[in-house]
Each structure stands twice: as structure tokens, then as C-alpha cells.
mmCIF file of C-alpha atoms in Angstrom:
data_model
loop_
_atom_site.group_PDB
_atom_site.id
_atom_site.type_symbol
_atom_site.label_atom_id
_atom_site.label_comp_id
_atom_site.label_asym_id
_atom_site.label_seq_id
_atom_site.Cartn_x
_atom_site.Cartn_y
_atom_site.Cartn_z
ATOM 1 C CA MET D 1013 31.876 -24.028 16.181
ATOM 2 C CA PRO D 1014 30.516 -26.942 14.784
ATOM 3 C CA PRO D 1015 33.267 -29.676 12.389
ATOM 4 C CA ALA D 1016 34.322 -28.284 8.762
ATOM 5 C CA GLN D 1017 32.113 -30.548 7.112
ATOM 6 C CA VAL D 1018 28.987 -29.802 8.866
ATOM 7 C CA THR D 1019 29.066 -26.289 8.546
ATOM 8 C CA ARG D 1020 29.934 -27.176 4.340
ATOM 9 C CA GLY D 1021 26.891 -29.126 4.437
ATOM 10 C CA ALA D 1022 24.752 -26.405 6.016
ATOM 11 C CA MET D 1023 25.727 -23.617 4.205
ATOM 12 C CA LEU D 1024 25.471 -25.173 1.089
ATOM 13 C CA LEU D 1025 21.805 -26.058 2.333
ATOM 14 C CA LEU D 1026 21.216 -22.475 3.367
ATOM 15 C CA THR D 1027 22.674 -21.230 -0.175
ATOM 16 C CA LEU D 1028 20.011 -23.512 -1.429
ATOM 17 C CA ILE D 1029 17.327 -22.211 0.507
ATOM 18 C CA TYR D 1030 18.323 -18.927 -0.440
ATOM 19 C CA THR D 1031 18.087 -19.618 -3.958
ATOM 20 C CA LEU D 1032 14.683 -20.718 -3.774
ATOM 21 C CA ASN D 1033 13.923 -18.292 -2.027
ATOM 22 C CA PHE D 1034 14.357 -15.809 -4.806
ATOM 23 C CA VAL D 1035 13.149 -18.274 -7.933
ATOM 24 C CA ASP D 1036 10.388 -17.407 -5.934
ATOM 25 C CA ARG D 1037 10.663 -13.755 -5.555
ATOM 26 C CA GLN D 1038 11.915 -13.531 -9.000
ATOM 27 C CA ILE D 1039 9.697 -15.467 -11.086
ATOM 28 C CA ILE D 1040 7.367 -13.602 -11.124
ATOM 29 C CA ASN D 1041 9.029 -10.952 -13.700
ATOM 30 C CA ILE D 1042 9.584 -12.791 -16.431
ATOM 31 C CA LEU D 1043 5.964 -13.681 -16.174
ATOM 32 C CA ALA D 1044 4.617 -10.150 -16.694
ATOM 33 C CA GLU D 1045 4.336 -9.466 -19.527
ATOM 34 C CA SER D 1046 1.688 -13.208 -19.709
ATOM 35 C CA ILE D 1047 0.488 -12.155 -16.304
ATOM 36 C CA LYS D 1048 -0.516 -8.612 -17.220
ATOM 37 C CA VAL D 1049 -2.356 -9.615 -20.634
ATOM 38 C CA GLU D 1050 -4.376 -12.125 -18.590
ATOM 39 C CA LEU D 1051 -5.497 -10.172 -15.908
ATOM 40 C CA ALA D 1052 -5.739 -7.136 -17.618
ATOM 41 C CA LEU D 1053 -2.832 -5.255 -15.441
ATOM 42 C CA SER D 1054 -0.816 -2.054 -16.266
ATOM 43 C CA ASP D 1055 2.893 -1.274 -15.094
ATOM 44 C CA ALA D 1056 2.167 0.641 -12.343
ATOM 45 C CA GLN D 1057 -0.198 -2.665 -11.392
ATOM 46 C CA LEU D 1058 2.997 -5.052 -12.305
ATOM 47 C CA GLY D 1059 5.425 -2.688 -11.018
ATOM 48 C CA LEU D 1060 3.017 -3.103 -7.303
ATOM 49 C CA LEU D 1061 3.080 -6.873 -7.648
ATOM 50 C CA THR D 1062 6.498 -7.137 -8.544
ATOM 51 C CA GLY D 1063 7.771 -4.270 -5.818
ATOM 52 C CA PHE D 1064 5.933 -2.130 -3.021
ATOM 53 C CA SER D 1065 3.031 -5.050 -2.284
ATOM 54 C CA PHE D 1066 5.831 -7.898 -1.128
ATOM 55 C CA ALA D 1067 8.355 -5.012 0.439
ATOM 56 C CA LEU D 1068 5.603 -3.952 2.700
ATOM 57 C CA PHE D 1069 4.963 -6.639 4.417
ATOM 58 C CA TYR D 1070 8.660 -8.533 4.103
ATOM 59 C CA THR D 1071 9.194 -5.482 5.902
ATOM 60 C CA VAL D 1072 6.830 -4.826 8.319
ATOM 61 C CA LEU D 1073 6.914 -8.838 9.939
ATOM 62 C CA GLY D 1074 11.318 -9.337 9.635
ATOM 63 C CA LEU D 1075 11.881 -7.234 12.084
ATOM 64 C CA PRO D 1076 9.491 -9.131 15.126
ATOM 65 C CA ILE D 1077 10.622 -12.282 13.313
ATOM 66 C CA ALA D 1078 14.484 -11.256 13.725
ATOM 67 C CA ARG D 1079 14.292 -10.196 17.817
ATOM 68 C CA LEU D 1080 13.009 -13.885 17.382
ATOM 69 C CA ALA D 1081 15.165 -15.361 16.151
ATOM 70 C CA ASP D 1082 18.006 -13.524 18.496
ATOM 71 C CA ARG D 1083 16.336 -14.826 21.255
ATOM 72 C CA SER D 1084 15.572 -18.369 19.978
ATOM 73 C CA SER D 1085 15.738 -21.004 17.281
ATOM 74 C CA ARG D 1086 16.639 -19.441 13.731
ATOM 75 C CA THR D 1087 16.973 -22.964 12.222
ATOM 76 C CA ALA D 1088 13.176 -23.745 13.252
ATOM 77 C CA ILE D 1089 12.415 -20.204 12.244
ATOM 78 C CA ILE D 1090 13.771 -20.578 8.876
ATOM 79 C CA SER D 1091 11.831 -23.700 7.976
ATOM 80 C CA ILE D 1092 8.944 -22.363 8.774
ATOM 81 C CA ALA D 1093 9.524 -19.610 6.169
ATOM 82 C CA VAL D 1094 10.314 -22.006 3.494
ATOM 83 C CA PHE D 1095 7.183 -23.914 3.938
ATOM 84 C CA ALA D 1096 5.354 -20.975 3.977
ATOM 85 C CA TRP D 1097 6.353 -19.194 1.088
ATOM 86 C CA SER D 1098 6.670 -21.717 -0.870
ATOM 87 C CA PHE D 1099 3.253 -23.084 -0.087
ATOM 88 C CA MET D 1100 1.650 -19.315 -1.038
ATOM 89 C CA THR D 1101 4.259 -19.175 -4.516
ATOM 90 C CA CYS D 1102 1.586 -22.516 -5.876
ATOM 91 C CA LEU D 1103 -1.157 -19.855 -5.268
ATOM 92 C CA CYS D 1104 -0.549 -17.129 -7.153
ATOM 93 C CA GLY D 1105 -0.979 -19.659 -10.016
ATOM 94 C CA LEU D 1106 -4.427 -19.654 -8.604
ATOM 95 C CA ALA D 1107 -4.882 -16.985 -8.998
ATOM 96 C CA GLN D 1108 -7.704 -15.056 -11.519
ATOM 97 C CA SER D 1109 -7.529 -11.807 -10.488
ATOM 98 C CA PHE D 1110 -5.422 -8.437 -9.354
ATOM 99 C CA ALA D 1111 -6.248 -8.640 -5.935
ATOM 100 C CA GLN D 1112 -6.307 -12.245 -5.859
ATOM 101 C CA MET D 1113 -2.702 -11.850 -7.458
ATOM 102 C CA LEU D 1114 -1.379 -8.936 -4.735
ATOM 103 C CA LEU D 1115 -2.752 -11.275 -1.878
ATOM 104 C CA ALA D 1116 -0.506 -14.211 -2.952
ATOM 105 C CA ARG D 1117 2.330 -11.967 -3.540
ATOM 106 C CA VAL D 1118 1.569 -10.734 0.147
ATOM 107 C CA GLY D 1119 1.952 -14.411 1.672
ATOM 108 C CA VAL D 1120 5.109 -15.333 -0.573
ATOM 109 C CA ALA D 1121 6.688 -11.713 1.679
ATOM 110 C CA VAL D 1122 5.427 -12.731 4.570
ATOM 111 C CA GLY D 1123 6.848 -16.052 4.189
ATOM 112 C CA GLU D 1124 10.269 -14.689 2.923
ATOM 113 C CA SER D 1125 10.233 -12.496 5.950
ATOM 114 C CA GLY D 1126 12.066 -14.794 8.211
ATOM 115 C CA CYS D 1127 15.224 -16.088 6.262
ATOM 116 C CA THR D 1128 17.670 -14.133 6.038
ATOM 117 C CA PRO D 1129 17.254 -12.304 9.287
ATOM 118 C CA ALA D 1130 18.060 -15.631 10.703
ATOM 119 C CA ALA D 1131 20.446 -17.614 7.957
ATOM 120 C CA HIS D 1132 22.822 -14.906 8.772
ATOM 121 C CA SER D 1133 22.715 -14.958 12.786
ATOM 122 C CA LEU D 1134 23.417 -18.816 12.031
ATOM 123 C CA ILE D 1135 26.527 -18.010 9.738
ATOM 124 C CA SER D 1136 27.796 -15.196 12.212
ATOM 125 C CA ASP D 1137 28.342 -17.640 13.990
ATOM 126 C CA TRP D 1138 29.695 -20.594 12.411
ATOM 127 C CA PHE D 1139 32.530 -18.658 11.174
ATOM 128 C CA PRO D 1140 34.773 -16.634 12.214
ATOM 129 C CA PRO D 1141 34.952 -11.979 11.113
ATOM 130 C CA GLN D 1142 37.989 -13.164 9.076
ATOM 131 C CA ARG D 1143 35.820 -15.385 6.986
ATOM 132 C CA ARG D 1144 33.231 -13.997 7.038
ATOM 133 C CA ALA D 1145 32.420 -11.853 4.064
ATOM 134 C CA SER D 1146 33.573 -14.898 2.351
ATOM 135 C CA ALA D 1147 30.580 -17.359 3.891
ATOM 136 C CA LEU D 1148 27.833 -14.225 3.394
ATOM 137 C CA ALA D 1149 29.085 -14.094 -0.346
ATOM 138 C CA MET D 1150 28.229 -17.546 -0.883
ATOM 139 C CA TYR D 1151 24.975 -17.470 1.142
ATOM 140 C CA SER D 1152 24.099 -14.214 -0.823
ATOM 141 C CA LEU D 1153 24.875 -16.787 -3.975
ATOM 142 C CA GLY D 1154 21.551 -17.652 -3.797
ATOM 143 C CA VAL D 1155 20.370 -14.073 -5.587
ATOM 144 C CA PRO D 1156 22.243 -14.515 -9.100
ATOM 145 C CA LEU D 1157 20.952 -18.328 -8.844
ATOM 146 C CA GLY D 1158 17.700 -17.888 -7.484
ATOM 147 C CA THR D 1159 17.150 -15.282 -10.607
ATOM 148 C CA LEU D 1160 19.073 -17.617 -13.391
ATOM 149 C CA CYS D 1161 16.929 -20.343 -12.174
ATOM 150 C CA GLY D 1162 13.172 -17.893 -11.927
ATOM 151 C CA MET D 1163 14.085 -16.179 -15.115
ATOM 152 C CA ALA D 1164 15.496 -19.773 -17.198
ATOM 153 C CA LEU D 1165 12.901 -22.070 -15.922
ATOM 154 C CA GLY D 1166 10.348 -19.630 -15.709
ATOM 155 C CA GLY D 1167 10.272 -18.568 -19.376
ATOM 156 C CA TRP D 1168 10.922 -22.327 -20.598
ATOM 157 C CA ILE D 1169 7.577 -23.534 -18.984
ATOM 158 C CA GLY D 1170 5.765 -20.171 -19.031
ATOM 159 C CA HIS D 1171 6.333 -20.476 -23.061
ATOM 160 C CA GLY D 1172 5.603 -24.225 -22.607
ATOM 161 C CA LEU D 1173 2.717 -24.750 -19.943
ATOM 162 C CA GLY D 1174 1.929 -21.434 -19.586
ATOM 163 C CA TRP D 1175 2.666 -18.378 -16.303
ATOM 164 C CA ARG D 1176 0.430 -21.040 -13.744
ATOM 165 C CA ALA D 1177 1.857 -24.084 -14.022
ATOM 166 C CA ALA D 1178 5.815 -21.603 -13.456
ATOM 167 C CA PHE D 1179 4.561 -20.717 -10.106
ATOM 168 C CA PHE D 1180 3.250 -24.744 -8.985
ATOM 169 C CA ILE D 1181 6.693 -25.532 -10.215
ATOM 170 C CA ALA D 1182 8.235 -23.162 -8.416
ATOM 171 C CA GLY D 1183 6.957 -23.596 -5.201
ATOM 172 C CA VAL D 1184 6.770 -27.412 -4.820
ATOM 173 C CA PRO D 1185 9.830 -28.237 -4.472
ATOM 174 C CA GLY D 1186 10.117 -25.033 -1.514
ATOM 175 C CA MET D 1187 8.109 -27.332 0.285
ATOM 176 C CA LEU D 1188 10.232 -30.526 0.496
ATOM 177 C CA LEU D 1189 13.099 -28.835 1.091
ATOM 178 C CA ALA D 1190 10.946 -27.125 4.043
ATOM 179 C CA ALA D 1191 11.362 -30.257 6.133
ATOM 180 C CA ILE D 1192 14.336 -31.289 4.857
ATOM 181 C CA ALA D 1193 15.777 -27.926 6.407
ATOM 182 C CA TRP D 1194 13.719 -29.082 10.213
ATOM 183 C CA ARG D 1195 15.666 -32.277 9.590
ATOM 184 C CA VAL D 1196 18.893 -31.230 8.984
ATOM 185 C CA LEU D 1197 20.231 -28.015 9.862
ATOM 186 C CA LYS D 1198 20.816 -27.492 13.816
ATOM 187 C CA GLU D 1199 21.523 -24.788 15.962
ATOM 188 C CA PRO D 1200 25.284 -23.872 16.890
ATOM 189 C CA VAL D 1201 25.969 -22.306 20.467
ATOM 190 C CA ARG D 1202 26.001 -19.124 19.939
ATOM 191 C CA ARG D 1203 29.170 -17.256 19.910
ATOM 192 C CA GLU D 1204 27.426 -14.774 22.786
ATOM 193 C CA LEU D 1205 24.211 -16.479 24.978
ATOM 194 C CA PRO D 1206 20.976 -14.761 24.893
ATOM 195 C CA LEU D 1207 20.351 -12.500 28.777
ATOM 196 C CA PRO D 1208 18.315 -13.676 30.484
ATOM 197 C CA ALA D 1209 14.554 -12.953 29.538
ATOM 198 C CA THR D 1210 14.310 -9.908 32.523
ATOM 199 C CA GLN D 1211 17.415 -8.481 30.909
ATOM 200 C CA GLN D 1212 17.183 -8.457 27.578
ATOM 201 C CA SER D 1213 16.089 -5.231 26.020
ATOM 202 C CA SER D 1214 12.685 -4.806 24.091
ATOM 203 C CA MET D 1215 12.801 -4.537 20.255
ATOM 204 C CA LEU D 1216 12.280 -0.389 20.065
ATOM 205 C CA SER D 1217 15.073 -0.420 21.602
ATOM 206 C CA VAL D 1218 17.870 -2.222 20.619
ATOM 207 C CA LEU D 1219 16.314 -0.535 17.129
ATOM 208 C CA THR D 1220 16.866 2.673 19.130
ATOM 209 C CA GLU D 1221 20.658 1.818 20.133
ATOM 210 C CA LEU D 1222 21.115 0.905 16.162
ATOM 211 C CA SER D 1223 19.558 4.054 14.836
ATOM 212 C CA ARG D 1224 22.506 5.762 15.947
ATOM 213 C CA SER D 1225 24.884 4.196 14.241
ATOM 214 C CA LYS D 1226 25.647 6.667 11.157
ATOM 215 C CA ALA D 1227 27.938 3.745 9.482
ATOM 216 C CA LEU D 1228 24.460 1.191 10.012
ATOM 217 C CA TRP D 1229 22.889 4.196 8.153
ATOM 218 C CA CYS D 1230 25.572 4.925 5.614
ATOM 219 C CA ILE D 1231 24.802 1.391 4.379
ATOM 220 C CA ALA D 1232 21.752 1.111 4.390
ATOM 221 C CA ILE D 1233 20.952 3.673 2.687
ATOM 222 C CA SER D 1234 23.317 3.029 -0.202
ATOM 223 C CA MET D 1235 21.976 -0.501 -0.300
ATOM 224 C CA SER D 1236 18.783 0.702 -0.786
ATOM 225 C CA LEU D 1237 19.623 2.395 -4.022
ATOM 226 C CA LEU D 1238 21.512 -0.225 -4.988
ATOM 227 C CA SER D 1239 18.304 -1.908 -4.244
ATOM 228 C CA LEU D 1240 16.262 0.781 -6.685
ATOM 229 C CA LEU D 1241 18.318 0.534 -9.595
ATOM 230 C CA GLY D 1242 18.107 -3.337 -8.846
ATOM 231 C CA TYR D 1243 14.652 -3.806 -8.586
ATOM 232 C CA GLY D 1244 13.037 -1.462 -10.330
ATOM 233 C CA GLN D 1245 15.457 -3.008 -13.513
ATOM 234 C CA ALA D 1246 14.943 -6.264 -13.178
ATOM 235 C CA ALA D 1247 11.140 -5.680 -12.804
ATOM 236 C CA PHE D 1248 11.351 -4.476 -16.381
ATOM 237 C CA LEU D 1249 13.930 -6.172 -18.021
ATOM 238 C CA GLY D 1250 12.193 -9.271 -19.522
ATOM 239 C CA SER D 1251 9.240 -6.699 -20.800
ATOM 240 C CA PHE D 1252 11.871 -4.714 -22.478
ATOM 241 C CA TYR D 1253 13.989 -7.635 -24.506
ATOM 242 C CA LEU D 1254 9.570 -8.533 -24.920
ATOM 243 C CA ARG D 1255 9.067 -4.717 -26.282
ATOM 244 C CA VAL D 1256 12.217 -3.506 -28.096
ATOM 245 C CA HIS D 1257 14.014 -6.262 -28.703
ATOM 246 C CA GLU D 1258 11.227 -9.135 -29.681
ATOM 247 C CA LEU D 1259 12.976 -12.249 -28.102
ATOM 248 C CA PRO D 1260 10.382 -15.582 -27.992
ATOM 249 C CA LEU D 1261 9.773 -15.372 -24.327
ATOM 250 C CA ASP D 1262 11.503 -19.780 -23.596
ATOM 251 C CA ARG D 1263 14.995 -17.781 -25.563
ATOM 252 C CA LEU D 1264 14.844 -14.647 -23.512
ATOM 253 C CA GLY D 1265 14.447 -16.643 -19.554
ATOM 254 C CA VAL D 1266 17.420 -18.414 -20.778
ATOM 255 C CA ALA D 1267 18.878 -15.301 -22.223
ATOM 256 C CA LEU D 1268 18.185 -13.866 -18.813
ATOM 257 C CA GLY D 1269 18.725 -16.119 -16.322
ATOM 258 C CA LEU D 1270 22.188 -16.613 -17.452
ATOM 259 C CA VAL D 1271 23.059 -12.899 -18.002
ATOM 260 C CA LEU D 1272 21.526 -11.980 -14.505
ATOM 261 C CA GLY D 1273 22.950 -14.947 -13.290
ATOM 262 C CA LEU D 1274 26.332 -15.733 -14.736
ATOM 263 C CA GLY D 1275 27.129 -12.025 -13.938
ATOM 264 C CA GLY D 1276 25.704 -12.014 -10.293
ATOM 265 C CA VAL D 1277 27.848 -15.331 -9.214
ATOM 266 C CA ALA D 1278 30.980 -13.737 -10.649
ATOM 267 C CA GLY D 1279 30.486 -10.317 -8.857
ATOM 268 C CA VAL D 1280 28.588 -11.814 -5.552
ATOM 269 C CA TRP D 1281 31.539 -14.909 -5.379
ATOM 270 C CA ALA D 1282 34.670 -12.205 -6.044
ATOM 271 C CA GLY D 1283 32.826 -9.563 -3.698
ATOM 272 C CA GLY D 1284 33.799 -12.046 -0.730
ATOM 273 C CA LEU D 1285 36.789 -13.410 -1.343
ATOM 274 C CA ILE D 1286 38.257 -9.964 -2.762
ATOM 275 C CA ALA D 1287 36.774 -7.990 0.225
ATOM 276 C CA ASP D 1288 37.990 -10.935 3.477
ATOM 277 C CA ARG D 1289 41.689 -10.222 1.988
ATOM 278 C CA GLY D 1290 41.770 -6.641 2.083
ATOM 279 C CA GLY D 1291 38.992 -6.422 4.830
ATOM 280 C CA ARG D 1292 42.499 -8.508 7.533
ATOM 281 C CA GLY D 1293 43.999 -4.725 7.268
ATOM 282 C CA ASP D 1294 41.396 -2.376 7.023
ATOM 283 C CA PRO D 1295 37.624 -2.862 7.983
ATOM 284 C CA ALA D 1296 37.082 0.056 5.003
ATOM 285 C CA ALA D 1297 37.503 -2.226 2.255
ATOM 286 C CA PHE D 1298 34.210 -3.878 2.873
ATOM 287 C CA VAL D 1299 32.636 -1.215 1.601
ATOM 288 C CA LEU D 1300 35.773 0.867 -0.735
ATOM 289 C CA LEU D 1301 34.702 -2.339 -3.457
ATOM 290 C CA PRO D 1302 31.818 -2.136 -4.256
ATOM 291 C CA ALA D 1303 31.543 1.943 -4.126
ATOM 292 C CA ILE D 1304 34.056 0.702 -7.183
ATOM 293 C CA GLY D 1305 32.607 -1.592 -8.576
ATOM 294 C CA THR D 1306 28.812 0.452 -8.468
ATOM 295 C CA LEU D 1307 30.558 4.494 -10.534
ATOM 296 C CA VAL D 1308 32.530 1.593 -13.173
ATOM 297 C CA ALA D 1309 29.146 -0.485 -14.113
ATOM 298 C CA TRP D 1310 27.351 2.716 -14.207
ATOM 299 C CA PRO D 1311 28.147 2.926 -17.782
ATOM 300 C CA PHE D 1312 27.914 -0.648 -19.069
ATOM 301 C CA ALA D 1313 24.456 -0.441 -17.679
ATOM 302 C CA VAL D 1314 23.283 2.964 -20.074
ATOM 303 C CA GLY D 1315 24.777 1.171 -22.667
ATOM 304 C CA ALA D 1316 23.136 -2.096 -22.537
ATOM 305 C CA PHE D 1317 19.872 -0.272 -23.053
ATOM 306 C CA LEU D 1318 20.700 1.780 -26.340
ATOM 307 C CA VAL D 1319 22.508 -0.418 -27.998
ATOM 308 C CA ALA D 1320 20.394 -1.917 -31.275
ATOM 309 C CA GLN D 1321 22.262 -5.244 -30.825
ATOM 310 C CA VAL D 1322 20.457 -7.837 -28.941
ATOM 311 C CA TRP D 1323 23.193 -9.802 -27.964
ATOM 312 C CA LEU D 1324 25.806 -6.737 -27.479
ATOM 313 C CA SER D 1325 23.376 -5.154 -25.111
ATOM 314 C CA LEU D 1326 23.487 -8.560 -23.060
ATOM 315 C CA GLY D 1327 26.934 -9.250 -22.759
ATOM 316 C CA LEU D 1328 26.853 -5.427 -21.492
ATOM 317 C CA LEU D 1329 24.303 -6.209 -19.269
ATOM 318 C CA ALA D 1330 26.241 -9.244 -18.052
ATOM 319 C CA VAL D 1331 29.104 -7.367 -17.110
ATOM 320 C CA ALA D 1332 27.111 -4.011 -15.829
ATOM 321 C CA THR D 1333 25.126 -7.126 -13.049
ATOM 322 C CA ALA D 1334 28.577 -8.571 -12.303
ATOM 323 C CA LEU D 1335 30.026 -5.206 -11.298
ATOM 324 C CA ASN D 1336 26.685 -4.050 -9.200
ATOM 325 C CA SER D 1337 26.593 -7.706 -7.449
ATOM 326 C CA LEU D 1338 29.988 -6.395 -5.526
ATOM 327 C CA TRP D 1339 28.900 -5.751 -2.625
ATOM 328 C CA LEU D 1340 26.336 -8.175 -0.984
ATOM 329 C CA GLY D 1341 28.892 -10.023 1.087
ATOM 330 C CA PRO D 1342 31.067 -7.096 1.899
ATOM 331 C CA ALA D 1343 28.608 -4.714 3.306
ATOM 332 C CA PHE D 1344 26.321 -7.549 4.833
ATOM 333 C CA ALA D 1345 29.786 -8.814 6.589
ATOM 334 C CA ALA D 1346 30.652 -4.992 7.601
ATOM 335 C CA ILE D 1347 27.171 -5.168 9.587
ATOM 336 C CA GLN D 1348 28.562 -8.326 11.356
ATOM 337 C CA MET D 1349 31.227 -6.201 12.501
ATOM 338 C CA ILE D 1350 29.871 -3.210 14.067
ATOM 339 C CA VAL D 1351 26.557 -4.857 15.672
ATOM 340 C CA ARG D 1352 27.392 -6.927 19.423
ATOM 341 C CA PRO D 1353 26.484 -10.433 19.106
ATOM 342 C CA ASP D 1354 23.086 -10.689 19.774
ATOM 343 C CA ARG D 1355 21.880 -8.014 17.605
ATOM 344 C CA ARG D 1356 22.779 -8.895 14.712
ATOM 345 C CA ALA D 1357 19.580 -10.494 12.747
ATOM 346 C CA MET D 1358 18.080 -7.073 14.540
ATOM 347 C CA ALA D 1359 20.372 -5.396 12.657
ATOM 348 C CA VAL D 1360 20.556 -7.048 8.794
ATOM 349 C CA ALA D 1361 16.723 -7.221 9.352
ATOM 350 C CA ALA D 1362 16.469 -3.163 9.853
ATOM 351 C CA VAL D 1363 18.690 -2.813 7.309
ATOM 352 C CA THR D 1364 16.624 -5.204 5.102
ATOM 353 C CA LEU D 1365 13.518 -3.278 5.909
ATOM 354 C CA VAL D 1366 15.288 0.202 4.406
ATOM 355 C CA LEU D 1367 16.430 -1.645 1.650
ATOM 356 C CA THR D 1368 13.905 -3.367 0.839
ATOM 357 C CA LEU D 1369 10.709 -0.530 0.980
ATOM 358 C CA ILE D 1370 12.896 1.629 -0.944
ATOM 359 C CA GLY D 1371 14.396 -0.748 -2.879
ATOM 360 C CA LEU D 1372 12.011 -3.647 -4.128
ATOM 361 C CA GLY D 1373 8.535 -1.242 -2.907
ATOM 362 C CA CYS D 1374 9.719 1.670 -4.710
ATOM 363 C CA GLY D 1375 12.098 0.423 -7.284
ATOM 364 C CA PRO D 1376 9.497 -1.232 -10.346
ATOM 365 C CA VAL D 1377 6.755 0.664 -9.215
ATOM 366 C CA LEU D 1378 8.866 3.993 -10.058
ATOM 367 C CA VAL D 1379 10.276 2.224 -13.268
ATOM 368 C CA GLY D 1380 5.910 1.576 -13.778
ATOM 369 C CA LEU D 1381 4.659 4.883 -13.368
ATOM 370 C CA ILE D 1382 7.170 6.838 -15.576
ATOM 371 C CA SER D 1383 6.902 4.004 -18.165
ATOM 372 C CA ASP D 1384 3.493 4.351 -18.590
ATOM 373 C CA ALA D 1385 3.951 8.580 -18.204
ATOM 374 C CA MET D 1386 6.066 8.171 -20.993
ATOM 375 C CA ALA D 1387 4.004 6.103 -22.674
ATOM 376 C CA THR D 1388 0.980 8.919 -23.689
ATOM 377 C CA SER D 1389 3.758 10.435 -25.793
ATOM 378 C CA VAL D 1390 6.301 7.279 -28.110
ATOM 379 C CA THR D 1391 5.548 3.508 -28.235
ATOM 380 C CA SER D 1392 6.246 1.702 -24.930
ATOM 381 C CA GLY D 1393 8.776 -0.107 -25.668
ATOM 382 C CA GLU D 1394 10.675 3.294 -26.162
ATOM 383 C CA ALA D 1395 8.857 4.731 -23.083
ATOM 384 C CA LEU D 1396 10.413 2.137 -21.138
ATOM 385 C CA ARG D 1397 14.133 2.446 -22.020
ATOM 386 C CA PHE D 1398 13.636 5.734 -20.911
ATOM 387 C CA SER D 1399 12.461 4.692 -17.616
ATOM 388 C CA LEU D 1400 15.168 2.135 -17.006
ATOM 389 C CA LEU D 1401 17.546 4.913 -18.145
ATOM 390 C CA CYS D 1402 16.785 7.178 -15.492
ATOM 391 C CA THR D 1403 17.476 4.719 -12.443
ATOM 392 C CA THR D 1404 20.964 3.898 -13.497
ATOM 393 C CA PRO D 1405 22.803 7.227 -12.166
ATOM 394 C CA LEU D 1406 21.423 6.381 -8.144
ATOM 395 C CA SER D 1407 24.611 3.609 -8.260
ATOM 396 C CA ALA D 1408 26.881 7.314 -8.649
ATOM 397 C CA VAL D 1409 25.440 7.964 -5.659
ATOM 398 C CA ALA D 1410 25.147 5.058 -3.741
ATOM 399 C CA ALA D 1411 29.242 4.666 -3.843
ATOM 400 C CA GLY D 1412 29.479 8.455 -2.955
ATOM 401 C CA ILE D 1413 27.567 7.487 0.529
ATOM 402 C CA LEU D 1414 29.846 3.931 0.168
ATOM 403 C CA LEU D 1415 33.183 5.979 0.198
ATOM 404 C CA TYR D 1416 31.651 8.379 3.111
ATOM 405 C CA ALA D 1417 30.781 5.312 5.175
ATOM 406 C CA ARG D 1418 35.090 4.349 5.706
ATOM 407 C CA LYS D 1419 35.224 5.952 8.852
ATOM 408 C CA PRO D 1420 32.811 5.582 10.873
ATOM 409 C CA ILE D 1421 33.070 1.568 9.795
ATOM 410 C CA ARG D 1422 36.292 1.698 11.446
ATOM 411 C CA GLU D 1423 35.336 4.642 14.226
ATOM 412 C CA GLU D 1424 32.758 1.941 15.532
ATOM 413 C CA LEU D 1425 34.183 -1.493 14.531
ATOM 414 C CA VAL D 1426 33.358 -4.122 17.335
ATOM 415 C CA TYR D 1427 34.647 -7.419 15.978
ATOM 416 C CA ALA D 1428 37.588 -7.662 13.899
#
């Protein structure tokens, strides 16, 4: 294990990288209406840009890159990935048509597919099991922090300089950070050394082995439903508040950034701390806490889309966001506890494949299709409100699966 001060510095760098990952992934959401108008897109096409096109290539390439991360330098993979997705984010600002934007978004997905599996594997070598949920929660802070920066800066820059400038300003810092990561991040000694090449399992055999885990399937399906809810709604929150509450873009970006960012930070951080303490006596706590959080979040999310007062709506959304963010650290920590060290990156990539294809791939498209279908009989704002409300019950279904997962997690525990 590296010295504590080195670990803290490396964790801060990884968290910053993951923050930029989500800035580049989510900034399109706050800019969606401007892009829709200029490129003459439908809501379904917006859903494809923000969801399916990204998810398909993110997941397809995630598995082989994760297998490479289990065998070779994870720090090099992360550095190259950061440069690639940042460069492609800049190209989004040059798109002149739906097809060009689609290709640029695919490029962002290809780059980002190399980040999280390798990062989770690194963190699991840096920290013992009893501190892993907190460490993974710290890394996962990149999700709400990136959302905050993407929404706030995207709205502010998009309002003042246009949506194309926002993509350039979001992409350039990542290319600089890639160079820093290449020089600073050092590959740690693995807790379990890789087997010789002649004894290593193929990617297919590893996936077959992982597919036998009932606990892993429960975690993957519940996380997928929560991602379907989260990604589907996040892609259209900006459009919802513009159409229904008529907030100007610059104020909307800051408001949504603070709501999703601060609410997400509170939920992610609390989830990691509480799960580490509760999990010392019972590993099932790593899924019990998220189950409770998602159940309690449901009425707050419904209220956020129904109330007429915009600031009350944003307040309810902040509470729902915090409660729905409790799962990030604990769920990924649970995965690390039920697989061997030389399977960790692959396990994360496999779960990420399922949750990304279902959540990011289908969520925005589903919300967009329902909205387009309803728009023939009601206003576009009311159609979108109805579509967002349709996804809220998914949190209750995910909670039920997480509660069921407690038993298989206890049975399949590898590293307590």
C-alpha cells in the first residue's frame, strides 16, 4: 500500500479526472435546447445523443479495456482515456448536423470507457476493504461535482458565448489533466499479482464466471434501474425547467448545477461513510442503505415535477437527488467484496455495461419518445412532465431488488 500522503494526492487526482469525465458527459444536457433549435432535432434525437449513442460504444469497448487493466498499467490507460474523451468533447463544438454530433459523442464514449474500471481497480489496491466504500465514494463524487460544473458552467457559457464555446471550454482542461496524470499517477503493487500469460483466463471465461454470481446480477439490475431513472431524467431536466418554469438558461444552469451537484455530493459522501460503518458487522449493509434511500426519495421526486413553484420544485429535487445518490459508493464496494482481485476491473466493467446500456442507453431515449408521443395532445412542457413522472416508480423496483440481494452478498463474500 502506498504512503498515506501519496494515496490522498492520487485520490484527489482521480476524483478530478472523474469530475471532468462527467462534465464532458453531462454538459450536453443543459445545452440540449440550444442544440435542438440550431440543428433542428426532435426529443427522440436528443435522447439518442445524450443516451444510446454514448452508452453503446462506452459499454462495447469497456470490457476489453477492463481486461487490459487487469493485466497491464492502469495509470497509462486512464491517462490516454482522459486525453481521448476531452479531444472528442471539443469536436462536439464543431458539429453541423445530427450525424456529426452523433459521431463526436461516440468518440467521447470511446474515451470515457477506459476510466472507471481501471480507477476502481487502483483504489481497491490502495485501500483495505474496511475503507473501500468511503474511498470509492470519494471517487464517485466526480458524478455530482461533474454534473454541478457541467450544468452551471454549461448554462453560463452557453448563455453568454453559445453552446459551441461551452464544448471547447469543457474539453481543453481534460487534455492538460491527461498530461499531469501521465507524469504523476504511479502504478501500485497489486494485492494479487496477475498470473503468467499462459495461465490467465480469457475474457469470455471470466465473464462466464462472473455471470454465475447471483449477488452481482442483483447489484447490476438494481443499479441499471437507478441509472435508467437518473440518466433519463437528467437528460431532460434542463428542458423541463425551460419549458414549464421558463427559467433563463444562465440561471437555470447554476440552479440545476447546485441542486444536482450539492445534493449528489451529500448523498454520495454520506453513503460511503455510513456503509463503511454499517458494513463492519454485516456486508449486507452495502445494499440495505441504498434500498432505504431510493424508497424514501420516490415521493420527493414526484413532488418536484408536480409543484407549481419553481424553487420548491428545485428543493424537492435536491432531496431526491441526495437520497438517490447513496448507492454509488456502497454498491461498487460490494462488487469488490464478492470477486477476486484479478477480476475487479472486469466485474466493474461488466456491471457498468449492463447499467450503461439500460440506464444511459435507454433512459433518455425512453423519456424522449414518451414526450414526443404525448406532445400531439398537450403542450411540450406538459408532455415532458408526464414523461418524467412515468420513470419515478423505478426507484421502488430497484429498492426491492437491493433488499433481496442481502442474502447472496453474505453467501458470496470473498474479502470482508
